[in-house]
CSV table of C-alpha atoms in Angstrom, one decimal:
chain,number,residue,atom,x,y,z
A,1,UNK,CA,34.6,49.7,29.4
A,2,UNK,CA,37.1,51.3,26.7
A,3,UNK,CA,35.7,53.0,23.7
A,4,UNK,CA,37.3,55.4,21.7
A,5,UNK,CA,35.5,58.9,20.8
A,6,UNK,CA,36.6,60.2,17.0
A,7,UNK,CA,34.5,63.4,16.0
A,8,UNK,CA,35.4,65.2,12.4
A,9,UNK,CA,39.6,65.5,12.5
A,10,UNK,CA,40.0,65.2,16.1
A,11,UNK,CA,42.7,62.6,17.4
A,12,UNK,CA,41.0,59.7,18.2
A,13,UNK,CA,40.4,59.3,22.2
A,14,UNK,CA,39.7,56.7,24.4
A,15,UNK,CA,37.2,57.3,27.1
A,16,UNK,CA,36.8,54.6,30.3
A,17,UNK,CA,33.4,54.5,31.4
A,18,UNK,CA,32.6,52.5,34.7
A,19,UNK,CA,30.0,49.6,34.7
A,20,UNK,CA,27.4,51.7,36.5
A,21,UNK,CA,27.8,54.6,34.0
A,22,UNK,CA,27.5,51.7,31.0
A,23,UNK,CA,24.5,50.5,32.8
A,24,UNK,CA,22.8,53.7,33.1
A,25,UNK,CA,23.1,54.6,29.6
A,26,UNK,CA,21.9,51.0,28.4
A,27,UNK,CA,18.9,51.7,30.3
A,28,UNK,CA,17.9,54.9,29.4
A,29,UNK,CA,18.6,53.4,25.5
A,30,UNK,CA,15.9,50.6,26.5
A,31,UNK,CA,13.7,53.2,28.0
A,32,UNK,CA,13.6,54.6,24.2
A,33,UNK,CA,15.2,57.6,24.9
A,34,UNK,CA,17.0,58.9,22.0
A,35,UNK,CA,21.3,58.6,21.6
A,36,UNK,CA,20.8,62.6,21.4
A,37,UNK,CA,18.8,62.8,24.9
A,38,UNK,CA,21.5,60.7,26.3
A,39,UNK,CA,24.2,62.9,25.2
A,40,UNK,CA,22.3,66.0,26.5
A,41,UNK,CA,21.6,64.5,29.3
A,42,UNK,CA,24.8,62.9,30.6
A,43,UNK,CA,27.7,64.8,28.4
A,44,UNK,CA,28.9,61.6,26.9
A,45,UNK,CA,30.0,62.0,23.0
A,46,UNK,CA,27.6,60.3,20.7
A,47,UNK,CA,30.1,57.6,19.1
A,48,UNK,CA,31.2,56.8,22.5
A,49,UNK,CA,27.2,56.2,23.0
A,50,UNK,CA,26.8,54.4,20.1
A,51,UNK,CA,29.6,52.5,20.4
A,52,UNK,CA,28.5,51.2,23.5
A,53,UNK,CA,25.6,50.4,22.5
A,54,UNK,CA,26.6,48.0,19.6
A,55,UNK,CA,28.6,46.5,22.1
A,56,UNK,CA,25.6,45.7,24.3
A,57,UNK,CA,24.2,44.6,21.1
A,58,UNK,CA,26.3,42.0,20.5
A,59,UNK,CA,26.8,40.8,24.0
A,60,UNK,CA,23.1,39.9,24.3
A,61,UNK,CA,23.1,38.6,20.9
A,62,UNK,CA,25.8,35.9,21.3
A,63,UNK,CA,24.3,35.0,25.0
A,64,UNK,CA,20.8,34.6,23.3
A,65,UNK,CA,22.6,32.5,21.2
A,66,UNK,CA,24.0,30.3,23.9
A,67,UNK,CA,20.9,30.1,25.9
A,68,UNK,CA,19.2,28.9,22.4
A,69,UNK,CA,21.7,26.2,21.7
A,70,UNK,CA,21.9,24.7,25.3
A,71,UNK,CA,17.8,25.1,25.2
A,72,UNK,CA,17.7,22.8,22.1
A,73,UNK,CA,20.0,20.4,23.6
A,74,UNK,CA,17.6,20.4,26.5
A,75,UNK,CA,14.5,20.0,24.5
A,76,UNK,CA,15.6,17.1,22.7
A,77,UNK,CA,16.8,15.4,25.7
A,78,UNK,CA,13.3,16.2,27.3
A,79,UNK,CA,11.4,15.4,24.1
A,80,UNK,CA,12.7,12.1,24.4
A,81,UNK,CA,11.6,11.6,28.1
A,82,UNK,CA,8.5,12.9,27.6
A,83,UNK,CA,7.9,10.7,24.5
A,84,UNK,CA,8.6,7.4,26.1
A,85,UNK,CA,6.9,8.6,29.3
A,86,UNK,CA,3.4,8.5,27.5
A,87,UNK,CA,3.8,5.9,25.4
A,88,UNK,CA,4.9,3.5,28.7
A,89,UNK,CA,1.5,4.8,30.6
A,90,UNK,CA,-0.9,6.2,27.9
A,91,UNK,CA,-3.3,6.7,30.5
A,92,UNK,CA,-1.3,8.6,33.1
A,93,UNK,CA,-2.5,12.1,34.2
A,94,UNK,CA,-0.6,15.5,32.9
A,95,UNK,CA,0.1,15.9,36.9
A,96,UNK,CA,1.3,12.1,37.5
A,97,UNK,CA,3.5,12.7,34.2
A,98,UNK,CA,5.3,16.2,35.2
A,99,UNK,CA,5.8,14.5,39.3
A,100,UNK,CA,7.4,10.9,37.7
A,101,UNK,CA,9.8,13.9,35.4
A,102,UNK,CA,10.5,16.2,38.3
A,103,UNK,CA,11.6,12.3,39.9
A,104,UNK,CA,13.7,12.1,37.4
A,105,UNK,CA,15.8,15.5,37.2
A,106,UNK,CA,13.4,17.4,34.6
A,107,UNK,CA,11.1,19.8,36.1
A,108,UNK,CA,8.7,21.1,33.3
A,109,UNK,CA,5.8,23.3,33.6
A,110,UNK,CA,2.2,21.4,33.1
A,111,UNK,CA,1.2,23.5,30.6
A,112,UNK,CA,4.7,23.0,28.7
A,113,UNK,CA,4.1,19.2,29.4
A,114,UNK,CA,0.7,19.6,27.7
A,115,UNK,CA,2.7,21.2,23.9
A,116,UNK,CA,5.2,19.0,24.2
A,117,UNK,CA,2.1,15.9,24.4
A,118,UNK,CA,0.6,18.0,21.5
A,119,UNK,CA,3.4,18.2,19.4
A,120,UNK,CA,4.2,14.5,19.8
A,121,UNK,CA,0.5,13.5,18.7
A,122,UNK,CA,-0.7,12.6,22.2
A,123,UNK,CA,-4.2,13.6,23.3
A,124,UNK,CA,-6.7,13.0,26.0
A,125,UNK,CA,-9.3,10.4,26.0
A,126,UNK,CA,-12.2,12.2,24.6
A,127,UNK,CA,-12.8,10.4,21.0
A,128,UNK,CA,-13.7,7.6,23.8
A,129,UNK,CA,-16.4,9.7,25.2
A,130,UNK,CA,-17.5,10.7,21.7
A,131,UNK,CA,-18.5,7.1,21.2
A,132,UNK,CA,-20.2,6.8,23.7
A,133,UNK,CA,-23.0,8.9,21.8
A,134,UNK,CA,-23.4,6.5,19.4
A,135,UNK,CA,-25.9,4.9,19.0
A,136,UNK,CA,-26.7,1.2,18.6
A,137,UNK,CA,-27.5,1.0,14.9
A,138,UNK,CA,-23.9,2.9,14.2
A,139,UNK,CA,-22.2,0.8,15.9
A,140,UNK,CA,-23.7,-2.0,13.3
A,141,UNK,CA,-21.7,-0.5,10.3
A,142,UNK,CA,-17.9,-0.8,12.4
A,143,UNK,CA,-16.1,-4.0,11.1
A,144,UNK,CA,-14.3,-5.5,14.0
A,145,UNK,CA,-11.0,-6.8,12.8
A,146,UNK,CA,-7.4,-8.6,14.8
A,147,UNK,CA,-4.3,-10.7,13.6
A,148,UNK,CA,-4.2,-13.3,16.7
A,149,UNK,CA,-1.7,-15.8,16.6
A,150,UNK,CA,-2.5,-19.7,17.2
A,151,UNK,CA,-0.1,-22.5,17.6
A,152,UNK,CA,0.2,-26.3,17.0
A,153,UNK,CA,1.1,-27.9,20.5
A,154,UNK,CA,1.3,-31.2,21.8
A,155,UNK,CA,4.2,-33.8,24.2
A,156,UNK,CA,6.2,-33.9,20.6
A,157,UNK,CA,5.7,-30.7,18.4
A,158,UNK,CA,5.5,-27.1,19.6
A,159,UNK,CA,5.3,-25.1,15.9
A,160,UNK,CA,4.2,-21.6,15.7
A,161,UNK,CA,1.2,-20.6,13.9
A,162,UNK,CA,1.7,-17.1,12.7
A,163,UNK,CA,-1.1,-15.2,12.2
A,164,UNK,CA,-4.9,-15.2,11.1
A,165,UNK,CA,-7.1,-12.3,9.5
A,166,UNK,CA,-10.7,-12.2,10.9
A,167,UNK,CA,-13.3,-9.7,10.9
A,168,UNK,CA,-16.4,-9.3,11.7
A,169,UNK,CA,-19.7,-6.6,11.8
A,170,UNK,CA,-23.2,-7.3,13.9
A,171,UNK,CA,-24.5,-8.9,10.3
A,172,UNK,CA,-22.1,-12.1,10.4
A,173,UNK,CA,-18.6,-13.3,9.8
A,174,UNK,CA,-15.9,-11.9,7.4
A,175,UNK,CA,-13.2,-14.0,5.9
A,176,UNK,CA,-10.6,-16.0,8.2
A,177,UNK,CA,-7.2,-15.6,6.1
A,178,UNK,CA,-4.2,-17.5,7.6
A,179,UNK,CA,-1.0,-14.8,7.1
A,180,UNK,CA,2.2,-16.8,7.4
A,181,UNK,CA,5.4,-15.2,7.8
A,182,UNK,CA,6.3,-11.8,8.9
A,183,UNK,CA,3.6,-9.3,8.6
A,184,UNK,CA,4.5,-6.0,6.7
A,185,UNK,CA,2.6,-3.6,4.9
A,186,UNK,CA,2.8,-5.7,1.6
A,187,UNK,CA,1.9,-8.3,3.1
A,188,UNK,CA,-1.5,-6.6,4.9
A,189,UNK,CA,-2.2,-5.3,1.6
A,190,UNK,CA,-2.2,-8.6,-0.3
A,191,UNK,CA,-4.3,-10.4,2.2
A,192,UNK,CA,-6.8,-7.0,2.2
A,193,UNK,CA,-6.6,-7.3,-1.5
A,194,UNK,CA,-7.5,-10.6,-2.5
A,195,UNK,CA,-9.3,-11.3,0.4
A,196,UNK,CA,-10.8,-8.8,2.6
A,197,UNK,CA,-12.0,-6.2,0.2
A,198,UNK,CA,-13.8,-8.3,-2.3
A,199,UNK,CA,-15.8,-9.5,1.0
A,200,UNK,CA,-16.4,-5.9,1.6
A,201,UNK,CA,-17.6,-5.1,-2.0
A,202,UNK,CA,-20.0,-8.1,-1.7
A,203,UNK,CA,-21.8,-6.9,2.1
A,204,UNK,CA,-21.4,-3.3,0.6
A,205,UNK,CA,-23.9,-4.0,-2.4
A,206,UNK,CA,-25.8,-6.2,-0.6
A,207,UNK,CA,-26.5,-3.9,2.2
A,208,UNK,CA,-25.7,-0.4,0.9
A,209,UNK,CA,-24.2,0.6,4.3
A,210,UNK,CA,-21.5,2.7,4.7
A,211,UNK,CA,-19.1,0.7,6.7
A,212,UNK,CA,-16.2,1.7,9.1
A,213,UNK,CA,-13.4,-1.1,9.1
A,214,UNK,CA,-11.5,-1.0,12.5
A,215,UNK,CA,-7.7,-1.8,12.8
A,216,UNK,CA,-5.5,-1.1,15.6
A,217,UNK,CA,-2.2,0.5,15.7
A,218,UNK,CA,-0.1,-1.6,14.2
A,219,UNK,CA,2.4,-0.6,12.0
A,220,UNK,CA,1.5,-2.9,8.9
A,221,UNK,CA,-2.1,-1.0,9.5
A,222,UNK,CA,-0.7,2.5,9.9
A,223,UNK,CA,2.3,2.9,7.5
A,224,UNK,CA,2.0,5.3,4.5
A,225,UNK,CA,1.8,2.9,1.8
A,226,UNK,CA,-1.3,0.4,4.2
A,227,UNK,CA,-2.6,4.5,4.3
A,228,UNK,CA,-2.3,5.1,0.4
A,229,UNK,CA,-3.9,1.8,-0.3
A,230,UNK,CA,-6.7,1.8,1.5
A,231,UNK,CA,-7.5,5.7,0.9
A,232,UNK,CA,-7.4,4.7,-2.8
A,233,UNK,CA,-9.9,1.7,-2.5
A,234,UNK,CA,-12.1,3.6,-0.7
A,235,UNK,CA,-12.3,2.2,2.7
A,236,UNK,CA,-12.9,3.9,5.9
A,237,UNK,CA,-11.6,3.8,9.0
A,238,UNK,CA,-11.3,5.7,12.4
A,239,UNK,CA,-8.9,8.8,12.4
A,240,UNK,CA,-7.8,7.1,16.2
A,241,UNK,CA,-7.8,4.1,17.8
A,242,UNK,CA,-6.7,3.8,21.5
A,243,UNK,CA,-3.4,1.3,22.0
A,244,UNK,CA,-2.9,-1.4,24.3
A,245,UNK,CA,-7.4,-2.2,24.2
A,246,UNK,CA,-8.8,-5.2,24.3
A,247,UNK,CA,-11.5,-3.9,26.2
A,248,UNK,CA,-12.5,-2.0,23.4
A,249,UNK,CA,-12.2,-4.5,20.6
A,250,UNK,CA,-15.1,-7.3,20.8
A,251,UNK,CA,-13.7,-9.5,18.4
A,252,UNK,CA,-11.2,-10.4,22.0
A,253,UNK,CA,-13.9,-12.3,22.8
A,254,UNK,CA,-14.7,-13.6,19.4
A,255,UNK,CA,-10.9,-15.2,19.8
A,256,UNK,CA,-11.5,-16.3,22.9
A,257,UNK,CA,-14.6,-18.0,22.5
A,258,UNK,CA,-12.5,-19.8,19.1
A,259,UNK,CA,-9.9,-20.9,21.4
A,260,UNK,CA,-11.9,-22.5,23.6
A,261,UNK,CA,-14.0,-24.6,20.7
A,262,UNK,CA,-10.1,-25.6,19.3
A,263,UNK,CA,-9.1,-26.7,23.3
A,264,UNK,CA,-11.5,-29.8,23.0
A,265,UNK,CA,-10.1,-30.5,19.8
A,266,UNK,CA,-6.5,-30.1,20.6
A,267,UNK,CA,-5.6,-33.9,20.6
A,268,UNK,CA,-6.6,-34.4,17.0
A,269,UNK,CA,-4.6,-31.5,16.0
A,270,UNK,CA,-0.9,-32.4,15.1
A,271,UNK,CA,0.1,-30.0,12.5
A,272,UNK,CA,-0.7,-26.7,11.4
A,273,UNK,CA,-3.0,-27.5,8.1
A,274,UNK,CA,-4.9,-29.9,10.8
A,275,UNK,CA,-5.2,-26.5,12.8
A,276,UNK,CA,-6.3,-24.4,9.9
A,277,UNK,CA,-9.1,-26.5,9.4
A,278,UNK,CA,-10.0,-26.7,12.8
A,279,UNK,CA,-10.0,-23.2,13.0
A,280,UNK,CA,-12.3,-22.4,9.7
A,281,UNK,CA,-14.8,-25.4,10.8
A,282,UNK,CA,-15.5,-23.2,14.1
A,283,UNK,CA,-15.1,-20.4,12.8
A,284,UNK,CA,-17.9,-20.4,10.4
A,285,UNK,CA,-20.3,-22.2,13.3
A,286,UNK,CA,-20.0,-19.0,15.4
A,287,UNK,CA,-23.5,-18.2,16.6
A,288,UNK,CA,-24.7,-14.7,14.6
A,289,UNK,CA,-27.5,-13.7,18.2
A,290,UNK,CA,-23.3,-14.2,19.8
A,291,UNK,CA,-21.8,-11.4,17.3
A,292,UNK,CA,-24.8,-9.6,17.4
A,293,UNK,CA,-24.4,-9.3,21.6
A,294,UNK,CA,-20.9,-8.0,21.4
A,295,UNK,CA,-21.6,-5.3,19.1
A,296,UNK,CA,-25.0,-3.6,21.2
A,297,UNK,CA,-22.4,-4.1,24.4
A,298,UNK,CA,-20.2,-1.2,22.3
A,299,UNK,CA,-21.9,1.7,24.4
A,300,UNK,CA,-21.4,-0.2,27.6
A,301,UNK,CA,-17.6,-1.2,26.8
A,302,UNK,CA,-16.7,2.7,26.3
A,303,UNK,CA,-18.5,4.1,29.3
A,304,UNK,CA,-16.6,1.7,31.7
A,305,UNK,CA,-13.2,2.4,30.2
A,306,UNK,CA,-13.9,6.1,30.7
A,307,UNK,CA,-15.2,5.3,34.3
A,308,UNK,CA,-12.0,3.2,34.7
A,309,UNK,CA,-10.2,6.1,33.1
A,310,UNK,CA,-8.4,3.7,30.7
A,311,UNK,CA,-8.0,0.8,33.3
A,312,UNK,CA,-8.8,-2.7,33.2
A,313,UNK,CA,-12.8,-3.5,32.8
A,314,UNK,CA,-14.4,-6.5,32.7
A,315,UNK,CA,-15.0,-6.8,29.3
């Protein structure tokens, strides 16, 4: 390594050090020795120390550098993997994750796995378990709520019946709002609007509970202007709701038991204001002892899904 000694008027010099002589100065610098106890100790000139190590400096410098550009280039490419990776199996272990990545060319530390989950918003299944402490009378105050989708069917016409509001608490029925169209944020609010919260403001006053109105993870339900709106009127939901749960959701059953009141009336129904009907006449008839069962099966429904560790149950 060249570097060129200049003291006071002195031509200038150039001294060749070898790599070990380099090496051994660099590491007596990183062993905090002075640039004067170098000198003393191994004869070299002080710019020629100092010199060299700038140089070192810099050379570490631009391969930090290097190492942090290809690292982000990694990270995003990983960050991606990861990403989809939990959202395609939600329930999959940290261990089963980092084996299906090391499959696939990534090899990532489990504890690295377990940021990157962090920083992406994915947690374990513990708010599950924390429901499981609840106890019969809260579940009471959660609205059940779903947008299922019906349709009009027969030899002749198959027409699609977009979407219908429902809810429901262990005290009775909630509106049933037919939502035609595509269903955005604006159009969620407008239905929650003139329909849904006016219900609530009624069973509110008439019951003084504090109620909890449950919504999956939809994006007309998540979105920051569905967020705004309902933080401004007031109405409370959970802070997380697992995807991909019917198991966990009793108005499922609520639909279910609908569709199979419609079935024996399929061969009067030939349009879809003849199935709109059909569907408010049952809907209204549902039992309340029928809504009332669902809700106290709550504690039940959690503890199998965490025994099933967020498999199939039979609810």
């Amino acid at each position: 390594m060249p570097l060129t000694d200049t003291t006071n008027n002195t031509p200038k010099r150039c001294i060749q050090l070898d790599d070990y002589t380099c090496g051994l100065m660099i590491g007596r610098f990183q062993a905090d020795q002075s640039i004067a106890d170098i000198q003393l100790t191994m004869s070299i000139p002080r710019s020629t120390i100092v010199g060299c190590v700038h140089l070192w400096r810099e050379t570490v410098l631009e391969f930090q550098r290097h190492v942090k550009e290809s690292n982000l280039s990694c990270m995003k490419e990983t960050n991606v993997r990861l990403y989809a990776g939990f959202r395609e199996e939600p329930f999959m272990s940290f261990v089963a994750h980092k084996d299906k990545l090391k499959t696939a060319g990534v090899d990532i530390h489990r504890q690295t796995l377990s940021k990157y989950a962090t920083i992406n918003g994915f947690s374990s299944y513990s708010p599950a378990k924390d429901k499981v402490k609840w106890t019969p009378e809260k579940w009471e105050n959660v609205i059940w709520s779903d947008e299922p989708k019906f349709n009009v069917q027969d030899c002749k016409i198959w027409e699609r019946f977009s979407h219908d509001l429902g809810v429901f608490w262990a005290g009775g029925l909630g509106p049933l709002v037919v939502m035609k169209g595509i269903i955005n944020q604006e159009a969620y609010i407008d239905c929650l609007s003139n329909h849904f919260l006016p219900w609530l403001n009624n069973i509110t006053a008439e019951t003084s509970k504090n109620f909890i109105f449950q919504e999956d993870g939809a994006c007309c339900h998540t979105g920051t202007y569905a967020i705004w709106y309902k933080t401004r009127c007031g109405v409370d939901g959970f802070v997380f709701w697992p995807a991909q749960s019917p198991d966990l959701n009793p108005i499922e059953r609520v639909w279910a038991y609908l569709e199979r009141r419609i079935e024996g009336r399929r061969y009067q129904i030939k349009n879809i204001n003849q199935l709109e009907a059909a569907l408010r006449d049952e809907w209204y008839d549902i039992p309340k002892t029928f809504l009332e069962k669902l809700v106290g099966s709550m504690n039940s429904r959690c503890k199998a899904v965490i025994e099933a560790k967020g498999g199939n149950t039979k609810y």
